[in-house]
Amino acid sequence: MNRLGKIFLCSTLLNLLVVPLFAQQPLANNWHLLDPSQDKVFGTSVDKAYGSVLKGKQGKRVVVAIIDSGIDTLHEDLKTVLWVNPAERANGKDNDGNGYRADRNGWNFLGNAQDFNSYVVKDSEEDQRIYFRDIDKFESVSSPSDLPKRERANYQLWLASKASIERKIRAKTHFKSHEQWEENYNKYDSFFSAKLGKSVYTFGEVMKLGETSSEADKKSKAFAEFAGSPPPHVTNRMIYLNAIRQIKAARQSGKFPDSAPKDYRQSITQDNINNLKDAYYGNANLRAEKCTHGTHVAGIIGAVRNNGVGIDGIADQVSLMTLRAVPDGDEHDKDIALAIRYAVDNGADIINMSFGKSISPNRQWVEDAIRYAEKKNVLIVKAAGNESLNIDSIMVYPTAYTIKGNKKIGNVITVGASTATAAIHGLTAPFSNFGKESVDVFAPGFDIYSTTQGIDTYEKMSGTSMAAPVVTGIAALLKSYYPQLTAKQLKTIIEQSAVKIEEPVNKPGTKDQVKLSELCKTGAIVNAYEALKLAENFKP
């Protein structure tokens, strides 16, 4: 899973699962918890649910596993809701005999078993790993029929890896077709400099100028779209310099790699990456470097409610199990498969997976783990991805579909990202993947305020990485107050209770107006209040 910093320009690079962006208008930090009718933002009515259908009720504690980059276990708004392994004492030993020593709050599948402070931070991309692994074997092959049958599947995987690299390059080199960007910027800059009477001005001043005349209003709106709607305090020079940096970086990286990526993982974990049975590697260090992503996800789901600090999570009775398996780069299938199995074996009710990649060399391992979770009645909530792709036609992994028969697995819910209002990117996040069959629901995933790495730090982030834990939080809320519900019933209730969107929305990555039902199976955005009402009288 890759990451980008804040950008002001163009959505073509938004192929990541967490994308800091900027809204047209300032949003309340808790907008995703608010109610569409009462608060005029397309939140999930969580606060309304607590004030009505849940009032006076007490839920049962639910275990939610977060497979991610780790969690800051010292964060003020999370440390009291961390899962604690009931069979493992705080003595540094493997008291429960499960092979994972001192796994009090979860496990780090990217760690070194002998050194608590040694773990993988950065890693490569899966398509490059596969491409260079098999280049000598398949580069000169012209047809699968030239190969023995046992090699044909690997050849197809190699071709898919090559195609994935080429697709990313096309996205990066999109900036090469924008030679006129600077020319267009200069036209806007000349207009606003003259009107405002100064060479350096803020985006807020541009928007205020738009109120003075129809010409200025038209120019201001066009500039907002051109610049990516930065915050009011951002200056024209900051917009320019950020854009130029992005263009230069894209041009430098927009070329086919000429050498195999470094094997970052193996020197740390020291396991056999090709043997799933070699499972007892890693360590218990969950508060690793660069765990902001997982910490943000955790806060959305279950940050302590009504404690007078920070934020309110969605679910008020959760234990958050931390499974570190996602580095700064593409995760490995073995780590994900084992993390899922660990979660299931240690009592997780729901698993959140806010990550993804374009190639899965050991897809069967992950599928088997998901099926194992299905058998054990564990719901999996996964992010759809952030490449503005139709994942009905271009698959992103992990997937809810089986290898044989391409059947949808019943305990997985795939989530796209929505915004607060139709005025913000047409209600659908511009980076969100979509799919009429592959994506089940949309959920708030734009400018979501949550916990980040640091004892008392918080930040807004955007991505389907944020939309998935919104759904996970709602699922945990349902399971807490209606513990008899199965994983498949949770999925059914979330889908059936989601609020249908009848007005046209933006097709992500374009300005085309379509029905939300063309972008996801339900054509709807999740709603906790409606889900709890349905659960109260739910009959399978």
Coordinates of C-alpha atoms in Angstrom, one line a residue, residues 2-275:
N2 CA 1.5 3.3 -1.1
R3 CA 1.1 6.7 0.3
L4 CA 1.1 10.3 -1.0
G5 CA 1.4 13.6 0.8
K6 CA -1.1 16.5 0.4
I7 CA -1.5 17.6 -3.2
F8 CA -3.2 20.4 -4.9
L9 CA -3.3 19.2 -8.4
C10 CA -4.9 16.5 -10.6
S11 CA -6.5 13.3 -9.4
T12 CA -4.5 11.1 -11.8
L13 CA -2.0 10.2 -9.1
L14 CA -4.6 9.2 -6.6
N15 CA -3.9 5.5 -6.8
L16 CA -3.5 5.0 -3.1
L17 CA -5.7 4.0 -0.3
V18 CA -5.2 7.2 1.7
V19 CA -5.3 10.5 -0.1
P20 CA -5.3 13.8 1.9
L21 CA -7.4 16.2 -0.1
F22 CA -9.2 19.5 0.4
A23 CA -12.9 20.2 0.4
Q24 CA -14.6 23.2 -1.1
Q25 CA -16.0 24.4 2.3
P26 CA -14.7 23.6 5.8
L27 CA -16.4 20.6 7.2
A28 CA -17.2 19.7 10.8
N29 CA -14.7 17.3 12.1
N30 CA -17.4 14.8 12.9
W31 CA -19.4 15.2 9.6
H32 CA -19.3 11.5 8.9
L33 CA -21.3 10.9 12.1
L34 CA -24.0 13.5 11.3
D35 CA -27.4 13.1 9.7
P36 CA -28.3 14.0 6.2
S37 CA -31.7 15.5 7.1
Q38 CA -30.8 17.3 10.3
D39 CA -27.2 18.4 9.4
K40 CA -27.3 18.8 5.6
V41 CA -24.2 16.6 5.1
F42 CA -24.3 13.0 3.9
G43 CA -23.1 11.4 7.1
T44 CA -24.1 8.1 8.6
S45 CA -26.5 9.3 11.3
V46 CA -24.3 7.7 14.1
D47 CA -25.0 10.5 16.6
K48 CA -28.7 10.3 15.8
A49 CA -28.7 6.6 16.5
Y50 CA -27.1 7.0 19.9
G51 CA -29.6 9.7 20.8
S52 CA -32.6 7.5 19.7
V53 CA -32.6 3.8 18.9
L54 CA -29.6 3.1 21.3
K55 CA -30.6 5.4 24.1
G56 CA -30.6 3.7 27.4
K57 CA -29.2 0.4 25.9
Q58 CA -25.9 -1.3 26.7
G59 CA -24.0 -3.1 24.0
K60 CA -21.8 -6.2 24.2
R61 CA -18.0 -5.8 23.6
V62 CA -17.0 -6.7 20.0
V63 CA -13.5 -7.6 18.8
V64 CA -12.5 -5.8 15.6
A65 CA -9.2 -6.7 14.0
I66 CA -7.4 -4.0 12.0
I67 CA -4.9 -5.4 9.5
D68 CA -2.9 -2.4 8.6
S69 CA 0.4 -0.5 9.3
G70 CA 0.1 -0.8 13.0
I71 CA -1.6 1.3 15.7
D72 CA -0.1 3.9 18.1
T73 CA -0.9 1.9 21.3
L74 CA -0.2 4.9 23.5
H75 CA -2.7 7.2 21.8
E76 CA -4.9 9.0 24.4
D77 CA -8.1 8.1 22.5
L78 CA -7.3 4.5 21.7
K79 CA -5.2 2.9 24.5
T80 CA -8.2 1.9 26.6
V81 CA -10.0 0.2 23.8
L82 CA -7.1 -2.0 22.6
W83 CA -7.8 -5.7 22.5
V84 CA -6.0 -7.6 25.2
N85 CA -5.2 -11.3 24.7
P86 CA -6.9 -12.9 27.7
A87 CA -4.5 -15.9 27.7
E88 CA -1.2 -13.9 27.4
R89 CA 0.3 -12.4 30.5
A90 CA 2.6 -9.3 30.4
N91 CA 5.8 -11.3 31.0
G92 CA 7.3 -11.5 27.5
K93 CA 6.5 -15.2 27.0
D94 CA 4.2 -17.2 24.8
N95 CA 1.8 -18.1 27.7
D96 CA -1.0 -19.3 25.4
G97 CA 1.3 -21.4 23.3
N98 CA -0.1 -20.1 20.0
G99 CA 3.4 -19.5 18.6
Y100 CA 3.3 -15.7 18.9
R101 CA 5.3 -14.6 21.9
A102 CA 3.9 -11.8 24.0
D103 CA 1.0 -11.1 21.7
R104 CA -0.9 -9.1 24.2
N105 CA -2.6 -6.7 21.8
G106 CA -2.0 -8.4 18.4
W107 CA 1.0 -9.2 16.2
N108 CA 3.5 -7.6 13.8
F109 CA 4.0 -9.9 10.8
L110 CA 6.6 -7.5 9.5
G111 CA 8.9 -7.8 12.6
N112 CA 12.0 -9.7 13.5
A113 CA 11.5 -12.5 16.0
Q114 CA 14.8 -11.8 17.8
D115 CA 14.8 -8.0 17.8
F116 CA 11.7 -6.2 19.1
N117 CA 12.8 -3.0 17.4
S118 CA 13.5 -4.5 14.0
Y119 CA 10.7 -4.4 11.5
V120 CA 9.9 -3.7 7.9
V121 CA 9.0 -0.1 7.2
K122 CA 9.4 0.4 3.4
D123 CA 8.7 -2.3 0.8
S124 CA 8.5 -2.6 -3.0
E125 CA 5.5 -2.9 -5.3
E126 CA 4.2 -6.4 -6.0
D127 CA 4.0 -6.0 -9.8
Q128 CA 7.7 -5.2 -9.9
R129 CA 8.6 -8.1 -7.6
I130 CA 6.8 -10.5 -9.9
Y131 CA 8.0 -8.9 -13.2
F132 CA 11.7 -9.1 -12.3
R133 CA 11.3 -12.5 -10.6
D134 CA 10.2 -14.2 -13.9
I135 CA 11.6 -11.9 -16.6
D136 CA 14.4 -14.3 -17.6
K137 CA 11.8 -17.1 -17.9
F138 CA 9.1 -15.4 -19.8
E139 CA 10.5 -12.3 -21.6
S140 CA 11.0 -14.1 -24.9
V141 CA 7.8 -16.2 -24.8
S142 CA 5.3 -15.2 -27.5
S143 CA 2.4 -17.5 -26.6
P144 CA 1.2 -19.5 -23.6
S145 CA 1.0 -22.6 -25.9
D146 CA 4.8 -22.5 -26.1
L147 CA 5.0 -23.3 -22.4
P148 CA 4.3 -26.5 -20.4
K149 CA 0.9 -26.4 -18.8
R150 CA 2.3 -26.0 -15.3
E151 CA 4.0 -22.7 -16.3
R152 CA 1.0 -21.0 -18.1
A153 CA -0.6 -19.6 -14.9
N154 CA 2.7 -18.0 -13.9
Y155 CA 3.2 -16.6 -17.4
Q156 CA -0.3 -14.9 -17.2
L157 CA 0.7 -13.5 -13.8
W158 CA 3.9 -12.2 -15.3
L159 CA 2.0 -10.5 -18.2
A160 CA -0.4 -9.0 -15.7
S161 CA 2.5 -7.6 -13.7
K162 CA 3.9 -6.0 -16.8
A163 CA 0.5 -4.5 -17.7
S164 CA 0.1 -3.2 -14.2
I165 CA 3.5 -1.4 -14.3
E166 CA 2.6 0.1 -17.7
R167 CA -0.8 1.2 -16.4
K168 CA 0.9 3.1 -13.5
I169 CA 3.4 4.7 -15.9
R170 CA 0.5 5.9 -18.1
A171 CA -1.1 7.5 -15.0
K172 CA 2.2 9.1 -13.9
T173 CA 3.1 10.4 -17.4
H174 CA -0.4 11.9 -17.6
F175 CA 1.4 15.1 -16.5
K176 CA 3.4 15.0 -19.7
S177 CA 0.3 15.9 -21.6
H178 CA -0.1 19.0 -19.5
E179 CA 2.6 21.1 -21.0
Q180 CA 0.1 23.9 -21.0
W181 CA -0.4 23.7 -17.2
E182 CA 2.0 26.6 -16.5
E183 CA 0.5 28.7 -19.3
N184 CA -3.0 28.2 -17.9
Y185 CA -1.8 29.0 -14.4
N186 CA -0.2 32.2 -15.6
K187 CA -3.5 33.3 -17.2
Y188 CA -5.3 32.9 -13.9
D189 CA -2.5 34.4 -11.9
S190 CA -2.4 37.5 -14.1
F191 CA -6.2 38.0 -13.7
F192 CA -6.2 37.6 -9.9
S193 CA -2.9 39.6 -9.3
A194 CA -4.4 42.5 -11.2
K195 CA -7.8 42.3 -9.5
L196 CA -6.3 42.0 -6.0
G197 CA -3.5 44.4 -6.6
K198 CA -0.7 42.1 -5.3
S199 CA 1.5 39.3 -6.6
V200 CA 1.0 36.9 -3.7
Y201 CA -2.5 36.1 -2.5
T202 CA -4.4 33.3 -0.8
F203 CA -7.0 31.0 -2.3
G204 CA -9.5 32.4 0.3
E205 CA -9.0 35.9 -1.3
V206 CA -9.7 34.4 -4.7
M207 CA -13.0 32.9 -3.5
K208 CA -14.0 36.2 -1.8
L209 CA -13.2 38.0 -5.1
G210 CA -15.6 35.7 -6.8
E211 CA -18.5 37.4 -4.9
T212 CA -17.8 40.8 -6.6
S213 CA -18.8 40.1 -10.2
S214 CA -20.0 37.3 -12.5
E215 CA -16.7 37.4 -14.3
A216 CA -14.7 37.0 -11.1
D217 CA -17.1 34.3 -9.9
K218 CA -16.6 32.3 -13.1
K219 CA -12.8 32.7 -12.9
S220 CA -12.7 31.8 -9.2
K221 CA -14.7 28.6 -9.7
A222 CA -12.5 27.6 -12.7
F223 CA -9.3 28.3 -10.7
A224 CA -10.7 26.2 -7.8
E225 CA -11.2 23.3 -10.1
F226 CA -7.8 23.8 -11.8
A227 CA -5.9 24.0 -8.5
G228 CA -7.7 21.2 -6.7
S229 CA -9.6 23.3 -4.2
P230 CA -6.8 24.0 -1.7
P231 CA -7.6 25.4 1.8
P232 CA -8.2 29.2 2.1
H233 CA -4.8 29.9 3.6
V234 CA -2.8 28.4 0.7
T235 CA -1.2 31.0 -1.5
N236 CA -0.8 31.1 -5.3
R237 CA 2.9 30.5 -4.9
M238 CA 2.3 27.4 -2.8
I239 CA -0.1 26.1 -5.4
Y240 CA 2.4 26.7 -8.2
L241 CA 5.4 25.2 -6.4
N242 CA 3.4 22.1 -5.3
A243 CA 2.2 21.5 -8.8
I244 CA 5.6 21.9 -10.4
R245 CA 7.0 19.4 -7.8
Q246 CA 4.3 16.9 -8.7
I247 CA 5.0 17.3 -12.4
K248 CA 8.7 16.9 -12.1
A249 CA 8.3 13.9 -9.8
A250 CA 5.9 12.3 -12.2
R251 CA 8.2 12.8 -15.2
Q252 CA 11.1 11.3 -13.4
S253 CA 9.2 8.3 -12.2
G254 CA 7.1 7.7 -15.3
K255 CA 9.4 5.2 -16.9
F256 CA 9.7 1.5 -16.9
P257 CA 11.9 0.2 -14.1
D258 CA 15.2 -1.3 -15.3
S259 CA 16.2 -3.4 -12.3
A260 CA 14.6 -5.6 -9.7
P261 CA 13.4 -3.9 -6.5
K262 CA 15.2 -4.4 -3.2
D263 CA 14.0 -7.3 -1.1
Y264 CA 13.3 -5.2 2.0
R265 CA 11.2 -7.8 3.9
Q266 CA 13.3 -10.9 3.9
S267 CA 16.3 -9.6 5.8
I268 CA 14.0 -8.6 8.6
T269 CA 11.4 -11.4 8.9
Q270 CA 13.8 -14.2 7.9
D271 CA 10.9 -16.6 7.2
N272 CA 10.3 -18.7 4.0
I273 CA 8.1 -16.4 2.0
N274 CA 7.0 -19.3 -0.2
N275 CA 5.9 -21.5 2.7

